[in-house]
Tab-separated table of C-alpha atoms in Angstrom:
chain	number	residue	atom	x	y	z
M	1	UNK	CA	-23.453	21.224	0.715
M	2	UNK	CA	-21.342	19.439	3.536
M	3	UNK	CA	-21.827	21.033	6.707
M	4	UNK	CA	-19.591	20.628	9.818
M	5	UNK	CA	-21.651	18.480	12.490
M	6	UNK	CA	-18.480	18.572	15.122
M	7	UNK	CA	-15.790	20.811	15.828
M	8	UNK	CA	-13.423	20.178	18.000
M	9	UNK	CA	-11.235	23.312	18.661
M	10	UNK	CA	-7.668	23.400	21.008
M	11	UNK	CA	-8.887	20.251	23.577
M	12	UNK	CA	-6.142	20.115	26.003
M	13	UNK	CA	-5.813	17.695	28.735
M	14	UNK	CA	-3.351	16.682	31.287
M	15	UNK	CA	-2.787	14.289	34.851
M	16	UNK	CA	-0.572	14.002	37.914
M	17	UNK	CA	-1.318	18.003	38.466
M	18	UNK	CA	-0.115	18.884	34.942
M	19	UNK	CA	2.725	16.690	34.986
M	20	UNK	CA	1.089	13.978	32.521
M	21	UNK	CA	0.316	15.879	28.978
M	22	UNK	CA	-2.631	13.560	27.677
M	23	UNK	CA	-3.325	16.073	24.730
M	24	UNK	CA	-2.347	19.165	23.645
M	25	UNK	CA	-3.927	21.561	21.505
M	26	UNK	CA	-6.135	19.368	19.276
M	27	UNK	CA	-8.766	20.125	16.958
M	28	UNK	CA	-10.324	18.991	13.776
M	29	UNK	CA	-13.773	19.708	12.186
M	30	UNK	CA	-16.018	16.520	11.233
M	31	UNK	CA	-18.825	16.897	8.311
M	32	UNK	CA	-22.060	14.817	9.162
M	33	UNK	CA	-22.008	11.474	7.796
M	34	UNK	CA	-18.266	11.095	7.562
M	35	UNK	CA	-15.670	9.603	9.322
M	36	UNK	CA	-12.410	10.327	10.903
M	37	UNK	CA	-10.013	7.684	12.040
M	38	UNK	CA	-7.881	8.702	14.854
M	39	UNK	CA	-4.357	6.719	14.274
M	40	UNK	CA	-1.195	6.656	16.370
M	41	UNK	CA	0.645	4.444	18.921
M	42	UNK	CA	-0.299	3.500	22.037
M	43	UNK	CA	-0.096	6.373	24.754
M	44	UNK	CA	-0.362	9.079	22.068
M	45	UNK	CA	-4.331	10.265	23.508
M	46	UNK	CA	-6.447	8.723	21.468
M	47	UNK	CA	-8.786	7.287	24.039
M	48	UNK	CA	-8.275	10.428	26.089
M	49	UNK	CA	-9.939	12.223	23.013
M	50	UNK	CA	-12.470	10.168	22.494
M	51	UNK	CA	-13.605	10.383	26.403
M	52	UNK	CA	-13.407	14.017	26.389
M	53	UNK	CA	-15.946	14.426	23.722
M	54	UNK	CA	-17.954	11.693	25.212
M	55	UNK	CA	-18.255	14.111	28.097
M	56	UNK	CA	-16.723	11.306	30.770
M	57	UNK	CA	-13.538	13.403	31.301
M	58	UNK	CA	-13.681	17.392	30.868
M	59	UNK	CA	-11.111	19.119	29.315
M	60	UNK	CA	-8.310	21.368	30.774
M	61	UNK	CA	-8.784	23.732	27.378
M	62	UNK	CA	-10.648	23.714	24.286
M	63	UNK	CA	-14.121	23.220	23.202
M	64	UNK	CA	-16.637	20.539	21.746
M	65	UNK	CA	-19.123	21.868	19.754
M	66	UNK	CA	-21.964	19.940	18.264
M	67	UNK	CA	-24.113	22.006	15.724
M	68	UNK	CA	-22.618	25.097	16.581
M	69	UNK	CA	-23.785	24.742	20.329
M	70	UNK	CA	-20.872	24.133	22.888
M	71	UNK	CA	-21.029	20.754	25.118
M	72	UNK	CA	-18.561	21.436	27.449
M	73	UNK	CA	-21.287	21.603	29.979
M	74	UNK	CA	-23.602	19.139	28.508
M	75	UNK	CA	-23.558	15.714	30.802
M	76	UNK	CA	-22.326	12.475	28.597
M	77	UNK	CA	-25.635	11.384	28.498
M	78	UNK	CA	-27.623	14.085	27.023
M	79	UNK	CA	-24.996	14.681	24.244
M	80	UNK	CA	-26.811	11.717	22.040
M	81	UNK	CA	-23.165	10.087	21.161
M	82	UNK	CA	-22.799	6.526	20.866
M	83	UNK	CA	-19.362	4.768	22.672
M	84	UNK	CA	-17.972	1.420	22.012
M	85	UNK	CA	-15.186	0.334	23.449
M	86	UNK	CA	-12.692	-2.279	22.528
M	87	UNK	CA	-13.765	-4.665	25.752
M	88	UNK	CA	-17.287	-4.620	24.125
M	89	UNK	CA	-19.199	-4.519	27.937
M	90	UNK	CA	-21.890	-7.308	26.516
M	91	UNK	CA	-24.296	-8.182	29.456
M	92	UNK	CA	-23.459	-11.923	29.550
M	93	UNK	CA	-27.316	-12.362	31.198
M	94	UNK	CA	-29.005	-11.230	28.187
M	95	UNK	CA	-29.149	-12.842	24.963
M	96	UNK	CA	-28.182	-11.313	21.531
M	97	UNK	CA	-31.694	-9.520	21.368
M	98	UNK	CA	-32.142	-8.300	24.522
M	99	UNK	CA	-28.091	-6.854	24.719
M	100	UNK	CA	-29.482	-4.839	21.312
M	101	UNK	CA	-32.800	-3.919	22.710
M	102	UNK	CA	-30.724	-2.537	26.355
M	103	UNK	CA	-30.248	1.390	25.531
M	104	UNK	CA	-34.144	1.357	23.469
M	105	UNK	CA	-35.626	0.249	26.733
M	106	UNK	CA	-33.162	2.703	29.235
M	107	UNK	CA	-34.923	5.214	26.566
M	108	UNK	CA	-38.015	3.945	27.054
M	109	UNK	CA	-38.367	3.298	23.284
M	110	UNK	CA	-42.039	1.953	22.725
M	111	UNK	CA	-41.928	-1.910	22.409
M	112	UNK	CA	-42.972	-1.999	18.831
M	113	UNK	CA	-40.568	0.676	17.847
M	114	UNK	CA	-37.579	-1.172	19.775
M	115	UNK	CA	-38.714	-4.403	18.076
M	116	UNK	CA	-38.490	-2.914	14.871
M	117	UNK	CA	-34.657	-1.632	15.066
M	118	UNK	CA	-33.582	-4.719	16.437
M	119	UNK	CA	-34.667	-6.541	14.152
M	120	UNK	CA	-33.560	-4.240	11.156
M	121	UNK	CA	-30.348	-4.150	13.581
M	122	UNK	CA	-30.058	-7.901	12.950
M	123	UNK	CA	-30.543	-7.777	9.485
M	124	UNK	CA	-28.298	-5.130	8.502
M	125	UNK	CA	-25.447	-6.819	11.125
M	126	UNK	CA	-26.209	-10.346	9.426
M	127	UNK	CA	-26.779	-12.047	12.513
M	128	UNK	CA	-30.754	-12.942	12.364
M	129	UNK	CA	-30.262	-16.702	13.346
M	130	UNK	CA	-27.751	-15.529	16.840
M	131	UNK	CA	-30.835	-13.140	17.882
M	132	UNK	CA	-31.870	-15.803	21.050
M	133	UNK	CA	-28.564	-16.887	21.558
M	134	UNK	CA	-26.447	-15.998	24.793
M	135	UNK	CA	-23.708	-13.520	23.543
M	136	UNK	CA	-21.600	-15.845	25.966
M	137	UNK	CA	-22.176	-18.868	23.215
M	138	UNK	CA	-21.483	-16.785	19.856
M	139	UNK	CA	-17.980	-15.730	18.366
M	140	UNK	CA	-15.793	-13.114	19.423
M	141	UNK	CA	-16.420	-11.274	15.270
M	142	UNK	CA	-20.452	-12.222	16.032
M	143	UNK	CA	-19.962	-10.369	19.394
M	144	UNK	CA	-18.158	-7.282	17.915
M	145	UNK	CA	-21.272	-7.471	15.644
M	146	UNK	CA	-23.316	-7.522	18.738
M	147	UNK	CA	-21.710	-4.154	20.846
M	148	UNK	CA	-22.038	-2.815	16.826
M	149	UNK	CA	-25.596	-3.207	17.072
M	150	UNK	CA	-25.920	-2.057	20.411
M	151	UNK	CA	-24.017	1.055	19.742
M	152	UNK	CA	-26.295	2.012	16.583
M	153	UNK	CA	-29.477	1.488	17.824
M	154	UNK	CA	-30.728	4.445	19.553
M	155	UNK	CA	-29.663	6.204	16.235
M	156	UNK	CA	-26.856	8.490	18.261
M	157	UNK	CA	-25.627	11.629	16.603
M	158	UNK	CA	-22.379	10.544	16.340
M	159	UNK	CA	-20.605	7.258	16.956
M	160	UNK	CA	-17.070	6.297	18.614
M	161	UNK	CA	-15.326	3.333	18.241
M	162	UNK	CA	-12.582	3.144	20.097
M	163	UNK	CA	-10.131	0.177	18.978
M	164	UNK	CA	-13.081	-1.875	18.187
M	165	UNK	CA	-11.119	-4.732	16.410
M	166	UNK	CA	-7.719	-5.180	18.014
M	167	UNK	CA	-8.887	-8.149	20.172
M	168	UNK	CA	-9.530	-9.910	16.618
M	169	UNK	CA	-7.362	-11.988	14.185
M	170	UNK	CA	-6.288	-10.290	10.852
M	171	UNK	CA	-8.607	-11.842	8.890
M	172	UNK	CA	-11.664	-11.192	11.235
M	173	UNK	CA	-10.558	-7.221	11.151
M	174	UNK	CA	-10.355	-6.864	7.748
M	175	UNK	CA	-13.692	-8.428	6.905
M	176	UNK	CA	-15.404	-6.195	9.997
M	177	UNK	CA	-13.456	-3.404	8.822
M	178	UNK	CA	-15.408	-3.371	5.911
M	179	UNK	CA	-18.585	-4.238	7.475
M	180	UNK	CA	-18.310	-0.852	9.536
M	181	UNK	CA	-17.839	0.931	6.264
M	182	UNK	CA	-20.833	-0.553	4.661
M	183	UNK	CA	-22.841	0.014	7.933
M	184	UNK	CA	-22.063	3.308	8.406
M	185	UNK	CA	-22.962	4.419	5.160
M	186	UNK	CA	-26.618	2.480	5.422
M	187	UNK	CA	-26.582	4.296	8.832
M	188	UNK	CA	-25.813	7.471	7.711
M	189	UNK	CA	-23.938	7.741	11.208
M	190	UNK	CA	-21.429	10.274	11.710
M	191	UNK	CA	-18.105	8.085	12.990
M	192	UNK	CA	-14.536	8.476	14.717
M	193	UNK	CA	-12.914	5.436	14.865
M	194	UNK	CA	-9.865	5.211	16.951
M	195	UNK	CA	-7.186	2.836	15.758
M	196	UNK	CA	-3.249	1.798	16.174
M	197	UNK	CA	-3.511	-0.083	12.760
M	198	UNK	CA	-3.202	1.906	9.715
M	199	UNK	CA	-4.791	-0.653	7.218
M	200	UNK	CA	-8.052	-0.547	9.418
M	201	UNK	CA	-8.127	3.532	9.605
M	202	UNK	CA	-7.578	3.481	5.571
M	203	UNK	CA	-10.269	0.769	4.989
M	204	UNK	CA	-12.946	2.561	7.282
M	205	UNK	CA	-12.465	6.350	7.151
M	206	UNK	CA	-12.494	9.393	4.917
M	207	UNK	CA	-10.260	11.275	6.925
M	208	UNK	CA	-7.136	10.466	9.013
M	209	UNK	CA	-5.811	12.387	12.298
M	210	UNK	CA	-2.530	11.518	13.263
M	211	UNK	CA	-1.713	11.514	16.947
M	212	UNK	CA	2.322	11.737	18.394
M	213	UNK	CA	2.916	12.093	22.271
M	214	UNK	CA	-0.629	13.905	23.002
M	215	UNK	CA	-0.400	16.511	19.525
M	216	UNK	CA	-2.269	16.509	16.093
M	217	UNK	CA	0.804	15.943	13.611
M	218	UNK	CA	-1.154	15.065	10.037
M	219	UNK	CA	-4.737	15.509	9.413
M	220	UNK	CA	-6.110	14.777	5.806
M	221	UNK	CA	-7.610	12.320	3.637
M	222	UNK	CA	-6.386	8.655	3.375
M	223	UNK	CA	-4.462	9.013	0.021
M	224	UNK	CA	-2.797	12.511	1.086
M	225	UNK	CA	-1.288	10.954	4.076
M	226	UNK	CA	-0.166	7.957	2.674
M	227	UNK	CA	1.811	9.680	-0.311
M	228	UNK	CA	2.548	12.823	1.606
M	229	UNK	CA	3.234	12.118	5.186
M	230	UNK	CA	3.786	15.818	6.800
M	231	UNK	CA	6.723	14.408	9.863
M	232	UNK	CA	9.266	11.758	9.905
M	233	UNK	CA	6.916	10.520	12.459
M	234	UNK	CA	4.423	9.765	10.717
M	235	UNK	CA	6.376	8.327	7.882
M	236	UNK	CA	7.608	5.804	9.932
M	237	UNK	CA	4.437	4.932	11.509
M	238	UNK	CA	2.571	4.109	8.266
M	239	UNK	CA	5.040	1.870	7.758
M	240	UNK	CA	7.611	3.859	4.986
M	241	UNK	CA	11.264	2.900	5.558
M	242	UNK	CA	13.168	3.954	2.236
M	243	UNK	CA	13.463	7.342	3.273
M	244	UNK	CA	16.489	9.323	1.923
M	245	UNK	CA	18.129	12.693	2.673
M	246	UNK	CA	18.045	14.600	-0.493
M	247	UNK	CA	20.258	17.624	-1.252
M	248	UNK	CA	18.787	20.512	-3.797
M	249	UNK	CA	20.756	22.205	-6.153
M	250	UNK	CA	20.416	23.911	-9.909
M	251	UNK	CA	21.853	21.987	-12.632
M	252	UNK	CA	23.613	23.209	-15.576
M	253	UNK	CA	20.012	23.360	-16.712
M	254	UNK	CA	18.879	26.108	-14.824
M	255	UNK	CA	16.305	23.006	-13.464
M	256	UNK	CA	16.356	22.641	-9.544
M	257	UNK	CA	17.526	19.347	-8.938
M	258	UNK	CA	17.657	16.702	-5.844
M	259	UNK	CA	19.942	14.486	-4.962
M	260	UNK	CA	20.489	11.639	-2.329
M	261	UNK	CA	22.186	9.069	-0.976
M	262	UNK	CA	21.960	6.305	-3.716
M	263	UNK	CA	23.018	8.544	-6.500
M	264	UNK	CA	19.774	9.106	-8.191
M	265	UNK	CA	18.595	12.515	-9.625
M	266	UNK	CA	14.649	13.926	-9.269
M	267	UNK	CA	14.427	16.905	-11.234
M	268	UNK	CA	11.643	18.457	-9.517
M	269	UNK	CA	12.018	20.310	-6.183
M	270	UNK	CA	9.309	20.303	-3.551
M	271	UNK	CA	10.132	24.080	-2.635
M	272	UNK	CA	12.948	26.237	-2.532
M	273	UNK	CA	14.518	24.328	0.419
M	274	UNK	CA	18.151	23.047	-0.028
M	275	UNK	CA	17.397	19.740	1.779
M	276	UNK	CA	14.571	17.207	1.295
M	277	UNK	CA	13.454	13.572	1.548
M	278	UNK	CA	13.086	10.902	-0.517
M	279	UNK	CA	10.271	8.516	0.184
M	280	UNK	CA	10.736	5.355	-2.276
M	281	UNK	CA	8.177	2.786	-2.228
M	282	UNK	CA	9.433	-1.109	-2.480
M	283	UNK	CA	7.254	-1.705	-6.078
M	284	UNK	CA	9.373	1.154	-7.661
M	285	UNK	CA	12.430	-0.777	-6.971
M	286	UNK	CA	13.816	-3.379	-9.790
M	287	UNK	CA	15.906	-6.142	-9.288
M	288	UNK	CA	17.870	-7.777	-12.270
M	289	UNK	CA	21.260	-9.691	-12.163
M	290	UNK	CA	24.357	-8.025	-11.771
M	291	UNK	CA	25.475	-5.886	-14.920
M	292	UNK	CA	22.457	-7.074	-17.026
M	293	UNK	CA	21.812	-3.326	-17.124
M	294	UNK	CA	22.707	0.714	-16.237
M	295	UNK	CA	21.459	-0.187	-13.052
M	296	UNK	CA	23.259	0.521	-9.349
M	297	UNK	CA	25.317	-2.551	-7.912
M	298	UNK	CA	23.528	-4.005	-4.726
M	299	UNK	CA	24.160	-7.189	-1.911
M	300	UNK	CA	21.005	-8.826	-0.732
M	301	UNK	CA	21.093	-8.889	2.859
M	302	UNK	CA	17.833	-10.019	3.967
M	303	UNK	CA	14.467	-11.843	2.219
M	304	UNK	CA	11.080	-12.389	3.789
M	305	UNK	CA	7.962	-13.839	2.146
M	306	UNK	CA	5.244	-11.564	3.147
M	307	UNK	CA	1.629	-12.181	1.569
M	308	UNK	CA	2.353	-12.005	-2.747
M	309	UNK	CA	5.554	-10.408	-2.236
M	310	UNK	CA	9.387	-10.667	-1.279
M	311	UNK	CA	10.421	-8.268	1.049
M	312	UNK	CA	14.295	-8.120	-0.153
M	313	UNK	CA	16.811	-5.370	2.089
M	314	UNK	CA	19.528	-4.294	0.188
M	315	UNK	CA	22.653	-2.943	1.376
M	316	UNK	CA	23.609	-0.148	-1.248
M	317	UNK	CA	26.102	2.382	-1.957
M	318	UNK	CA	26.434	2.900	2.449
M	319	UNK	CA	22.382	2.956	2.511
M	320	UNK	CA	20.103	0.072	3.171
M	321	UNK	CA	16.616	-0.101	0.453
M	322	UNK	CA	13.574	-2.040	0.419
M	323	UNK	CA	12.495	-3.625	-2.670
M	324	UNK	CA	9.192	-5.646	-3.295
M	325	UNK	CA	9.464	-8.258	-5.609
M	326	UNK	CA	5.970	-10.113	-6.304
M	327	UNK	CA	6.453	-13.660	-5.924
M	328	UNK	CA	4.771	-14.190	-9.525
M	329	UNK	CA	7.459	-11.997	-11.109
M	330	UNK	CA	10.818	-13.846	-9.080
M	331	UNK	CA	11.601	-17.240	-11.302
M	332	UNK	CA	13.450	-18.402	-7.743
M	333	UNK	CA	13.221	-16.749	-4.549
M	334	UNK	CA	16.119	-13.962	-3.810
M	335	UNK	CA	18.807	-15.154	-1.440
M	336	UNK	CA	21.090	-13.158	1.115
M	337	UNK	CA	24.447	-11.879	-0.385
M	338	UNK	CA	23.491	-12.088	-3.911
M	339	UNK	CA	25.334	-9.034	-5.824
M	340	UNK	CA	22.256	-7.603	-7.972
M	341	UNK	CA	21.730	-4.486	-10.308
M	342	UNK	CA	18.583	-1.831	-8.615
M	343	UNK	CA	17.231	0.336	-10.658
M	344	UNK	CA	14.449	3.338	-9.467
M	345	UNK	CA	10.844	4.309	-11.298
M	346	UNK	CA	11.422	7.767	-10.064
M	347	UNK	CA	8.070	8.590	-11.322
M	348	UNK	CA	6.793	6.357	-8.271
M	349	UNK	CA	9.056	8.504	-5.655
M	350	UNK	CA	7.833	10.897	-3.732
M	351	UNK	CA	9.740	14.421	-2.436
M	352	UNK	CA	9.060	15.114	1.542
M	353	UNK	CA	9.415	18.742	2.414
M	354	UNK	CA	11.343	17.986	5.478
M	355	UNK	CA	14.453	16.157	6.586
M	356	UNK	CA	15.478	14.246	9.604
């Protein structure tokens, strides 16, 4: 049975004499050996959370509790959590081993114990031959790997990442990404991991916490908040842009029925609500020539090549849609002011309970 290793229960925080609302009112449970990714722009408090449990800034309100013992009053340092921060803090005098080895010795690890986690430290980060090298003289993913290592090694209760990878190229995050995943479950360390990027938060964690302005908005697992984002916010922040006002009504059917913008007709209702939204992903979009079929007429205002896929805007009907067309699936590529047919998979749509 899962049991919670950290709750976190109304943390509140605020500068300038209450002027400056940090956070406000945040709290989420955390089972031990799982993960939580803390997501949302810059400004929103992420790093402000992560320092209050850390115990370097102390809360205005709210609790951190570890165990089921509180740690409001418990120093940083005896709270056993692990902190790595996005500048990484290497000591640029010590080599790779000896930048490992730095919190075993502060803890005055016995030699042939600290030996032995370094070296499985090493191993595990897959940076053996770098061990005698100045961290100065190695790559800025082999340093990540590095501050990783560091971070791990005096086995702390929980660990906090705190926009480890945004220094890196896209390639170089995704690959550590999943490195972090595959270390933390050899680890078996407990792990928040604060990010602005939602790709790295769904390739690391089992659970998501949205952050807006300072306030929790979403909290839930990866696929939940993808497909069901709770706030236009956070809609829009993951990155969803066909999002259409949908008004509910009964057909002749007796079968509650919604309606939006482009014409089309769901004929299942989230709730009893007379407005909703429509959240329609690019792949359930078709494409095909004008009149080739029952579709809806469309102008191609816009085309972008973007990894496998066109990203095509469409002007439609008053409303502008995103389609995905899969470069493997477009005989030519789509060009701006072509008149096209669109028609919807509505079984790929998805109904929002709330409305702009």
């Amino acid at each position: 049975m899962e049991r919670h290793l950290l709750q976190i229960t109304g943390l509140t925080k605020s500068y300038d004499g209450g002027r400056t609302h940090a956070l406000s009112d945040v709290g989420f449970d955390l089972h031990e050996g799982k993960s939580l990714a803390v997501l949302g722009p810059s400004g929103c408090g992420k790093s402000t959370l992560l320092r209050l449990i850390a115990g370097l800034e102390t809360p205005d309100g709210g609790e951190v509790v570890m165990n089921g013992d509180s740690l409001n009053d418990v120093p940083p340092h005896r709270r056993g959590f692990g902190l790595m921060h996005q500048d990484l803090a290497l000591f640029p005098h010590l080599n790779v081993r000896d930048n490992i080895a730095f919190g075993l010795r502060s803890q005055r690890w016995e030699s042939e114990a600290i030996e032995s986690r370094v070296n499985e430290l090493l191993e595990l980060m897959r940076i053996e031959p770098l061990a005698a090298r100045s961290v100065d003289a190695i790559s800025g993913g082999e340093q990540q790997r590095v501050a990783l290592a560091r971070s791990l090694a005096p086995r702390p209760r929980l660990l906090m990442l705190d926009e480890p990878l945004g220094a890196l190229d896209r390639r170089l995050r995704e690959e550590l990404a999943q490195e972090i995943r595959r270390i933390r479950d050899h680890e078996g360390v407990t792990l928040i991991y604060v990010t602005h990027d939602h790709d790295e938060a769904f390739a690391v964690a089992d659970g998501i916490l949205v952050l807006e302005q300072g306030r929790a908005v979403q909290h839930g697992p990866p696929e939940d908040v993808w497909l069901n984002p709770a706030t236009p916010f956070v809609a829009r922040f993951l990155g969803h842009e066909n999002l259409f006002r949908c008004e509910v009504s009964t057909g002749p059917n007796g079968i509650r029925e919604a309606s939006c913008a482009l014409g089309f007709w769901q004929p299942v209702a989230p709730s009893d609500t007379p407005r909703c939204t429509a959240l329609i992903p690019p792949e359930a979009v078709t494409l095909t020539p004008l009149n080739q079929d029952d579709g809806v007429a469309a102008t191609i205002t816009d085309v972008t090549l973007q990894g496998g896929s066109y990203d095509v805007t469409l002007r439609i009907r008053g409303e502008t849609l995103r389609a995905g067309v899969p470069v493997s699936a477009a005989s030519t590529r789509p060009q701006p002011n072509t008149p096209v047919s669109v028609t919807i998979d509505w079984t790929q749509t998805r109904l929002l309970n709330w409305v702009e």
